[in-house]
mmCIF file of C-alpha atoms in Angstrom:
data_model
loop_
_atom_site.group_PDB
_atom_site.id
_atom_site.type_symbol
_atom_site.label_atom_id
_atom_site.label_comp_id
_atom_site.label_asym_id
_atom_site.label_seq_id
_atom_site.Cartn_x
_atom_site.Cartn_y
_atom_site.Cartn_z
ATOM 1 C CA MET A 24 18.346 -8.916 -16.650
ATOM 2 C CA PRO A 25 17.694 -6.790 -13.530
ATOM 3 C CA GLY A 26 20.750 -5.103 -12.042
ATOM 4 C CA ILE A 27 22.360 -6.189 -8.789
ATOM 5 C CA GLY A 28 20.739 -3.321 -6.862
ATOM 6 C CA LEU A 29 17.269 -4.376 -7.937
ATOM 7 C CA LEU A 30 17.976 -8.038 -7.195
ATOM 8 C CA ARG A 31 19.113 -7.107 -3.682
ATOM 9 C CA THR A 32 15.960 -5.037 -3.199
ATOM 10 C CA ILE A 33 13.788 -7.947 -4.317
ATOM 11 C CA ALA A 34 15.517 -10.237 -1.829
ATOM 12 C CA ARG A 35 15.154 -7.657 0.942
ATOM 13 C CA GLU A 36 11.430 -7.156 0.321
ATOM 14 C CA VAL A 37 10.721 -10.887 0.150
ATOM 15 C CA LEU A 38 12.716 -11.786 3.253
ATOM 16 C CA THR A 39 12.526 -8.769 5.562
ATOM 17 C CA ARG A 40 10.277 -8.504 8.594
ATOM 18 C CA ASP A 41 10.408 -4.705 8.457
ATOM 19 C CA HIS A 42 7.185 -2.727 8.299
ATOM 20 C CA ALA A 43 7.982 0.808 7.173
ATOM 21 C CA PRO A 44 5.178 3.166 8.264
ATOM 22 C CA ARG A 45 3.127 5.109 5.760
ATOM 23 C CA VAL A 46 4.005 8.809 5.849
ATOM 24 C CA PRO A 47 1.525 11.136 4.065
ATOM 25 C CA GLU A 48 3.146 13.589 1.686
ATOM 26 C CA PRO A 49 4.128 16.955 3.226
ATOM 27 C CA ASP A 50 2.490 18.829 0.310
ATOM 28 C CA LEU A 51 -0.871 17.208 -0.268
ATOM 29 C CA VAL A 52 -1.594 19.487 -3.234
ATOM 30 C CA MET A 53 1.412 20.127 -5.486
ATOM 31 C CA ASP A 54 1.081 23.834 -6.302
ATOM 32 C CA ASP A 55 4.711 25.006 -5.909
ATOM 33 C CA PRO A 56 5.808 26.105 -9.426
ATOM 34 C CA ASN A 57 9.375 24.764 -9.085
ATOM 35 C CA GLN A 58 8.219 21.411 -7.759
ATOM 36 C CA VAL A 59 5.615 21.115 -10.494
ATOM 37 C CA ALA A 60 8.165 22.077 -13.168
ATOM 38 C CA ASP A 61 10.612 19.363 -12.038
ATOM 39 C CA TYR A 62 7.813 16.812 -11.896
ATOM 40 C CA VAL A 63 6.704 17.753 -15.399
ATOM 41 C CA ARG A 64 10.240 17.678 -16.834
ATOM 42 C CA ALA A 65 10.954 14.194 -15.494
ATOM 43 C CA GLY A 66 7.572 12.901 -16.546
ATOM 44 C CA ARG A 67 7.248 14.000 -20.141
ATOM 45 C CA GLU A 68 7.003 11.303 -22.748
ATOM 46 C CA LEU A 69 10.727 10.489 -23.029
ATOM 47 C CA GLY A 70 11.653 11.418 -19.438
ATOM 48 C CA ILE A 71 12.516 9.280 -16.406
ATOM 49 C CA MET A 72 8.906 8.224 -15.866
ATOM 50 C CA SER A 73 8.276 7.369 -19.529
ATOM 51 C CA PRO A 74 8.484 3.552 -19.094
ATOM 52 C CA THR A 75 5.835 3.720 -16.368
ATOM 53 C CA TYR A 76 3.543 5.953 -18.410
ATOM 54 C CA LEU A 77 3.951 3.786 -21.490
ATOM 55 C CA PHE A 78 3.105 0.594 -19.607
ATOM 56 C CA HIS A 79 -0.024 2.077 -18.038
ATOM 57 C CA CYS A 80 -1.105 3.693 -21.299
ATOM 58 C CA ALA A 81 -1.054 0.272 -22.972
ATOM 59 C CA GLN A 82 -3.213 -1.113 -20.161
ATOM 60 C CA MET A 83 -5.726 1.745 -20.309
ATOM 61 C CA CYS A 84 -6.131 1.422 -24.076
ATOM 62 C CA GLU A 85 -7.697 -1.988 -23.427
ATOM 63 C CA VAL A 86 -10.512 -0.679 -21.219
ATOM 64 C CA ILE A 87 -11.731 2.357 -23.217
ATOM 65 C CA LEU A 88 -13.633 2.641 -26.498
ATOM 66 C CA PRO A 89 -14.150 5.268 -29.219
ATOM 67 C CA GLY A 90 -16.978 7.688 -28.487
ATOM 68 C CA GLU A 91 -16.817 7.165 -24.724
ATOM 69 C CA ALA A 92 -16.384 9.691 -21.919
ATOM 70 C CA VAL A 93 -13.360 8.818 -19.761
ATOM 71 C CA VAL A 94 -12.408 10.531 -16.489
ATOM 72 C CA ASP A 95 -8.739 10.694 -15.429
ATOM 73 C CA LEU A 96 -8.519 11.083 -11.646
ATOM 74 C CA ALA A 97 -5.740 13.448 -10.487
ATOM 75 C CA CYS A 98 -4.485 13.980 -14.019
ATOM 76 C CA GLY A 99 -1.550 16.203 -13.000
ATOM 77 C CA PRO A 100 0.276 17.879 -15.925
ATOM 78 C CA ALA A 101 -1.530 15.588 -18.407
ATOM 79 C CA THR A 102 1.541 13.674 -19.575
ATOM 80 C CA GLN A 103 -0.225 10.334 -19.231
ATOM 81 C CA LEU A 104 -3.551 11.807 -20.248
ATOM 82 C CA GLY A 105 -2.077 13.462 -23.336
ATOM 83 C CA MET A 106 -0.496 10.206 -24.501
ATOM 84 C CA LEU A 107 -3.745 8.322 -23.957
ATOM 85 C CA ALA A 108 -5.832 10.980 -25.749
ATOM 86 C CA ARG A 109 -3.492 11.035 -28.746
ATOM 87 C CA LEU A 110 -3.756 7.256 -29.096
ATOM 88 C CA ASN A 111 -7.560 7.387 -28.767
ATOM 89 C CA PRO A 112 -8.642 10.474 -30.761
ATOM 90 C CA GLU A 113 -12.324 9.460 -30.915
ATOM 91 C CA THR A 114 -12.622 9.224 -27.133
ATOM 92 C CA ARG A 115 -13.506 12.220 -24.924
ATOM 93 C CA PHE A 116 -11.349 12.661 -21.816
ATOM 94 C CA ILE A 117 -11.963 14.741 -18.683
ATOM 95 C CA GLY A 118 -8.932 15.329 -16.484
ATOM 96 C CA VAL A 119 -9.668 16.176 -12.839
ATOM 97 C CA ASP A 120 -7.050 17.609 -10.470
ATOM 98 C CA LEU A 121 -7.016 19.627 -7.249
ATOM 99 C CA SER A 122 -3.889 21.649 -8.141
ATOM 100 C CA LYS A 123 -4.356 24.838 -10.158
ATOM 101 C CA GLU A 124 -0.655 24.840 -11.067
ATOM 102 C CA MET A 125 -0.858 21.261 -12.353
ATOM 103 C CA LEU A 126 -3.898 22.133 -14.438
ATOM 104 C CA SER A 127 -2.068 25.155 -15.830
ATOM 105 C CA GLN A 128 0.774 22.879 -16.949
ATOM 106 C CA ALA A 129 -1.772 20.412 -18.299
ATOM 107 C CA ARG A 130 -3.521 23.087 -20.362
ATOM 108 C CA ARG A 131 -0.187 24.223 -21.804
ATOM 109 C CA HIS A 132 0.744 20.647 -22.721
ATOM 110 C CA ILE A 133 -2.652 19.955 -24.303
ATOM 111 C CA ASP A 134 -2.530 23.154 -26.359
ATOM 112 C CA ASP A 135 1.068 22.544 -27.469
ATOM 113 C CA SER A 136 0.117 18.983 -28.503
ATOM 114 C CA GLY A 137 -2.949 20.150 -30.440
ATOM 115 C CA LEU A 138 -5.246 17.760 -28.596
ATOM 116 C CA GLY A 139 -8.925 18.625 -28.930
ATOM 117 C CA ASN A 140 -10.438 15.704 -27.045
ATOM 118 C CA ILE A 141 -9.447 16.677 -23.478
ATOM 119 C CA GLU A 142 -11.337 18.804 -20.957
ATOM 120 C CA LEU A 143 -9.868 19.831 -17.600
ATOM 121 C CA GLN A 144 -11.687 20.325 -14.303
ATOM 122 C CA LEU A 145 -10.511 21.628 -10.953
ATOM 123 C CA GLY A 146 -11.878 19.079 -8.513
ATOM 124 C CA ASP A 147 -11.448 16.658 -5.635
ATOM 125 C CA ILE A 148 -11.351 12.977 -6.612
ATOM 126 C CA THR A 149 -12.961 12.042 -3.277
ATOM 127 C CA SER A 150 -16.073 14.048 -4.221
ATOM 128 C CA LEU A 151 -16.840 13.933 -7.944
ATOM 129 C CA LYS A 152 -19.859 16.204 -7.572
ATOM 130 C CA ASP A 153 -19.808 17.304 -11.235
ATOM 131 C CA PHE A 154 -20.635 13.759 -12.386
ATOM 132 C CA GLY A 155 -23.920 11.959 -11.967
ATOM 133 C CA ASN A 156 -24.485 8.341 -10.981
ATOM 134 C CA GLY A 157 -23.444 5.966 -13.746
ATOM 135 C CA GLU A 158 -22.575 8.848 -16.069
ATOM 136 C CA VAL A 159 -18.989 7.884 -17.012
ATOM 137 C CA ASP A 160 -17.971 5.154 -19.468
ATOM 138 C CA ALA A 161 -14.508 4.614 -17.945
ATOM 139 C CA VAL A 162 -12.342 5.883 -15.091
ATOM 140 C CA VAL A 163 -8.548 5.820 -15.088
ATOM 141 C CA SER A 164 -5.807 7.046 -12.773
ATOM 142 C CA THR A 165 -2.052 6.504 -12.715
ATOM 143 C CA MET A 166 0.466 7.102 -9.944
ATOM 144 C CA SER A 167 -1.712 9.623 -8.098
ATOM 145 C CA LEU A 168 -3.710 7.878 -5.374
ATOM 146 C CA HIS A 169 -0.822 8.070 -2.883
ATOM 147 C CA HIS A 170 -1.366 11.859 -2.766
ATOM 148 C CA LEU A 171 -4.515 11.240 -0.729
ATOM 149 C CA PRO A 172 -3.824 11.960 2.957
ATOM 150 C CA THR A 173 -5.596 9.029 4.633
ATOM 151 C CA LEU A 174 -7.063 5.615 3.979
ATOM 152 C CA ASP A 175 -10.520 7.133 4.458
ATOM 153 C CA HIS A 176 -9.818 9.442 1.528
ATOM 154 C CA LEU A 177 -8.778 6.473 -0.635
ATOM 155 C CA ASP A 178 -11.998 4.730 0.382
ATOM 156 C CA ALA A 179 -13.992 7.817 -0.625
ATOM 157 C CA ALA A 180 -12.206 8.048 -3.989
ATOM 158 C CA PHE A 181 -13.030 4.402 -4.734
ATOM 159 C CA GLN A 182 -16.641 4.909 -3.639
ATOM 160 C CA GLU A 183 -17.000 7.929 -5.939
ATOM 161 C CA THR A 184 -15.359 6.045 -8.805
ATOM 162 C CA ARG A 185 -17.871 3.227 -8.440
ATOM 163 C CA ARG A 186 -20.743 5.729 -8.209
ATOM 164 C CA VAL A 187 -19.989 7.635 -11.419
ATOM 165 C CA LEU A 188 -18.924 4.585 -13.453
ATOM 166 C CA LYS A 189 -21.429 2.768 -15.655
ATOM 167 C CA ALA A 190 -22.205 -0.817 -14.686
ATOM 168 C CA ALA A 191 -20.139 -2.288 -17.532
ATOM 169 C CA GLY A 192 -17.650 0.583 -17.649
ATOM 170 C CA GLY A 193 -13.899 0.372 -17.988
ATOM 171 C CA LEU A 194 -11.569 0.818 -15.025
ATOM 172 C CA TYR A 195 -7.819 1.156 -14.612
ATOM 173 C CA LEU A 196 -6.327 2.547 -11.401
ATOM 174 C CA ALA A 197 -2.588 2.169 -10.854
ATOM 175 C CA ASP A 198 -0.268 3.394 -8.133
ATOM 176 C CA PHE A 199 2.698 2.564 -5.964
ATOM 177 C CA SER A 200 2.239 0.023 -3.193
ATOM 178 C CA HIS A 201 3.990 0.538 0.131
ATOM 179 C CA LEU A 202 7.320 -1.258 0.476
ATOM 180 C CA ARG A 203 8.289 -3.068 3.646
ATOM 181 C CA SER A 204 11.743 -1.562 4.076
ATOM 182 C CA GLU A 205 12.780 2.098 4.190
ATOM 183 C CA LYS A 206 16.023 0.999 2.530
ATOM 184 C CA SER A 207 14.019 -0.320 -0.430
ATOM 185 C CA ILE A 208 12.080 2.936 -0.619
ATOM 186 C CA ARG A 209 15.321 4.905 -0.779
ATOM 187 C CA TYR A 210 16.757 2.555 -3.390
ATOM 188 C CA PHE A 211 13.939 3.259 -5.841
ATOM 189 C CA ALA A 212 13.846 6.998 -5.064
ATOM 190 C CA TYR A 213 17.556 7.447 -5.708
ATOM 191 C CA GLN A 214 17.999 4.745 -8.367
ATOM 192 C CA HIS A 215 18.220 7.306 -11.198
ATOM 193 C CA GLU A 216 19.331 10.291 -9.111
ATOM 194 C CA GLY A 217 21.861 11.404 -11.714
ATOM 195 C CA ARG A 218 19.274 11.483 -14.504
ATOM 196 C CA GLN A 219 16.448 13.338 -12.767
ATOM 197 C CA PRO A 220 15.892 16.774 -11.147
ATOM 198 C CA LYS A 221 16.623 16.970 -7.420
ATOM 199 C CA LEU A 222 13.104 18.058 -6.539
ATOM 200 C CA PHE A 223 11.725 15.114 -8.501
ATOM 201 C CA THR A 224 13.928 12.724 -6.497
ATOM 202 C CA LEU A 225 12.591 14.169 -3.238
ATOM 203 C CA ASP A 226 9.016 14.017 -4.533
ATOM 204 C CA TYR A 227 9.549 10.391 -5.592
ATOM 205 C CA LEU A 228 10.852 9.541 -2.120
ATOM 206 C CA ASN A 229 7.833 11.190 -0.499
ATOM 207 C CA SER A 230 5.488 9.389 -2.915
ATOM 208 C CA LEU A 231 6.893 5.969 -2.045
ATOM 209 C CA ARG A 232 6.636 6.735 1.655
ATOM 210 C CA ALA A 233 3.028 7.855 1.170
ATOM 211 C CA ALA A 234 1.953 4.788 -0.823
ATOM 212 C CA PHE A 235 -0.902 2.745 0.618
ATOM 213 C CA TYR A 236 -0.395 -0.906 1.568
ATOM 214 C CA TYR A 237 -1.298 -3.773 -0.742
ATOM 215 C CA ALA A 238 -3.767 -5.108 1.839
ATOM 216 C CA ASP A 239 -5.599 -1.764 1.752
ATOM 217 C CA PHE A 240 -5.914 -1.892 -2.026
ATOM 218 C CA GLN A 241 -7.092 -5.487 -1.814
ATOM 219 C CA ARG A 242 -9.807 -4.758 0.733
ATOM 220 C CA LEU A 243 -11.118 -1.639 -1.010
ATOM 221 C CA THR A 244 -11.052 -3.255 -4.458
ATOM 222 C CA ASN A 245 -13.193 -6.122 -3.197
ATOM 223 C CA GLN A 246 -15.505 -3.772 -1.314
ATOM 224 C CA HIS A 247 -16.185 -1.291 -4.124
ATOM 225 C CA PHE A 248 -15.631 -3.158 -7.386
ATOM 226 C CA GLY A 249 -16.172 -6.822 -6.555
ATOM 227 C CA ALA A 250 -16.074 -9.026 -9.647
ATOM 228 C CA ALA A 251 -16.072 -5.990 -12.000
ATOM 229 C CA ALA A 252 -12.313 -5.504 -11.638
ATOM 230 C CA LYS A 253 -9.257 -7.365 -10.431
ATOM 231 C CA LEU A 254 -6.280 -6.223 -8.376
ATOM 232 C CA PHE A 255 -2.870 -7.024 -9.846
ATOM 233 C CA SER A 256 0.577 -6.309 -8.454
ATOM 234 C CA THR A 257 4.185 -6.664 -9.434
ATOM 235 C CA PHE A 258 5.669 -9.969 -8.279
ATOM 236 C CA PRO A 259 7.584 -11.171 -6.259
ATOM 237 C CA PHE A 260 6.828 -8.045 -4.235
ATOM 238 C CA PRO A 261 4.099 -5.400 -4.669
ATOM 239 C CA PHE A 262 6.070 -2.299 -5.618
ATOM 240 C CA MET A 263 3.177 -1.259 -7.849
ATOM 241 C CA VAL A 264 -0.498 -2.247 -8.108
ATOM 242 C CA ALA A 265 -3.161 -1.967 -10.808
ATOM 243 C CA ILE A 266 -6.923 -2.381 -10.531
ATOM 244 C CA LYS A 267 -8.257 -3.311 -13.961
ATOM 245 C CA SER A 268 -11.571 -4.292 -15.488
ATOM 246 C CA PRO A 269 -11.597 -6.902 -18.287
ATOM 247 C CA PRO A 270 -10.518 -5.687 -21.773
ATOM 248 C CA ARG A 271 -13.431 -4.229 -23.764
ATOM 249 C CA GLY A 272 -14.340 -4.062 -27.437
ATOM 250 C CA ARG A 273 -11.938 -4.204 -30.329
ATOM 251 C CA GLY A 274 -8.240 -4.955 -30.090
ATOM 252 C CA GLN A 275 -6.797 -1.439 -30.402
ATOM 253 C CA GLN A 276 -4.525 -2.359 -33.301
ATOM 254 C CA GLU A 277 -3.737 1.272 -34.155
ATOM 255 C CA ALA A 278 -2.794 1.910 -30.539
ATOM 256 C CA ARG A 279 -0.564 -1.169 -30.578
ATOM 257 C CA LYS A 280 1.442 0.224 -33.495
ATOM 258 C CA SER A 281 1.849 3.645 -31.881
ATOM 259 C CA LEU A 282 2.774 2.182 -28.494
ATOM 260 C CA ARG A 283 5.503 0.087 -30.085
ATOM 261 C CA GLU A 284 6.849 3.135 -31.896
ATOM 262 C CA ILE A 285 7.056 5.062 -28.617
ATOM 263 C CA ARG A 286 8.794 2.089 -27.024
ATOM 264 C CA SER A 287 11.384 2.009 -29.805
ATOM 265 C CA ARG A 288 12.363 5.629 -29.038
ATOM 266 C CA LEU A 289 13.145 5.008 -25.375
ATOM 267 C CA ALA A 290 16.779 5.272 -24.309
ATOM 268 C CA SER A 291 18.547 2.075 -23.278
ATOM 269 C CA PRO A 292 18.099 2.537 -19.478
ATOM 270 C CA GLN A 293 14.408 3.231 -19.992
ATOM 271 C CA GLN A 294 14.076 0.191 -22.241
ATOM 272 C CA GLN A 295 15.405 -1.901 -19.359
ATOM 273 C CA ASP A 296 13.077 -0.228 -16.848
ATOM 274 C CA LEU A 297 10.097 -0.979 -19.101
ATOM 275 C CA LYS A 298 11.207 -4.566 -19.596
ATOM 276 C CA ASP A 299 11.502 -5.032 -15.828
ATOM 277 C CA LEU A 300 8.055 -3.522 -15.268
ATOM 278 C CA ILE A 301 6.474 -5.738 -17.925
ATOM 279 C CA THR A 302 8.142 -8.814 -16.423
ATOM 280 C CA PHE A 303 7.195 -8.092 -12.811
ATOM 281 C CA PHE A 304 3.565 -7.344 -13.677
ATOM 282 C CA LYS A 305 3.390 -10.390 -15.954
ATOM 283 C CA ASN A 306 4.633 -12.503 -13.030
ATOM 284 C CA GLY A 307 1.736 -11.020 -11.051
ATOM 285 C CA GLY A 308 -0.805 -11.977 -13.716
ATOM 286 C CA LEU A 309 -1.068 -8.727 -15.727
ATOM 287 C CA ALA A 310 0.256 -9.041 -19.296
ATOM 288 C CA ALA A 311 1.128 -6.072 -21.533
ATOM 289 C CA SER A 312 -0.240 -7.459 -24.776
ATOM 290 C CA LEU A 313 -0.237 -4.156 -26.676
ATOM 291 C CA LEU A 314 3.479 -3.683 -26.052
ATOM 292 C CA ASN A 315 4.588 -7.145 -27.224
#
């Protein structure tokens, strides 16, 4: 059952008339080594962000197939990408990021994990000039779109995603959605303050403040993807959103087994965080079938 702090936040978001403004992140490209190191440490497979990564990995496994080429937009240190590539060894992944420091961390993680099915590219997700029209089998991205400075940049990233993606390709784009109340934003940022690096807490706060609004995601999803994908959100309030195409191909039974094993290794607080995330997305129409 959700804790009292989360229940109060739910009530606040449902009932408040507040409209916290979007504040773009102060560092639009995360290249500071200390900041990147804290982000990486909190995000590795059994870190603070592990429930979020595990949930999204299960969703992405449903929209990709063996033998395909999959682009990960703003892949960061490749924590999510590495997990996804390990679960799908016959799929080729290309991670794109604008931060050289992030890509350096990603390369180190990929090499340490012995993953041979990942390529990395320095690039801007609003201008995927290295990819031709309809060249990519699937496009994924998790918890990165809020780094874009303006709504026009988000629009451009969606337009480029649609351009490079094959007509029947797989799609999964997930990110934070902007909360109504600054108090709610601070609750989530500082919820696990004692279990995460200080710089990560500050980065989390800035990320939540920089999140785009649900209405923006809704409009751009309809404009660029139409009936090819559907926008889901956590319910009863959109703390997080996911744009997902229908599941494709076989049922990913091997991935299901591995995902459940990873889930079993999560610490108790992370188990609860994952359970809450599964519940809130399920209430919004997005089930996590590979985790159940």
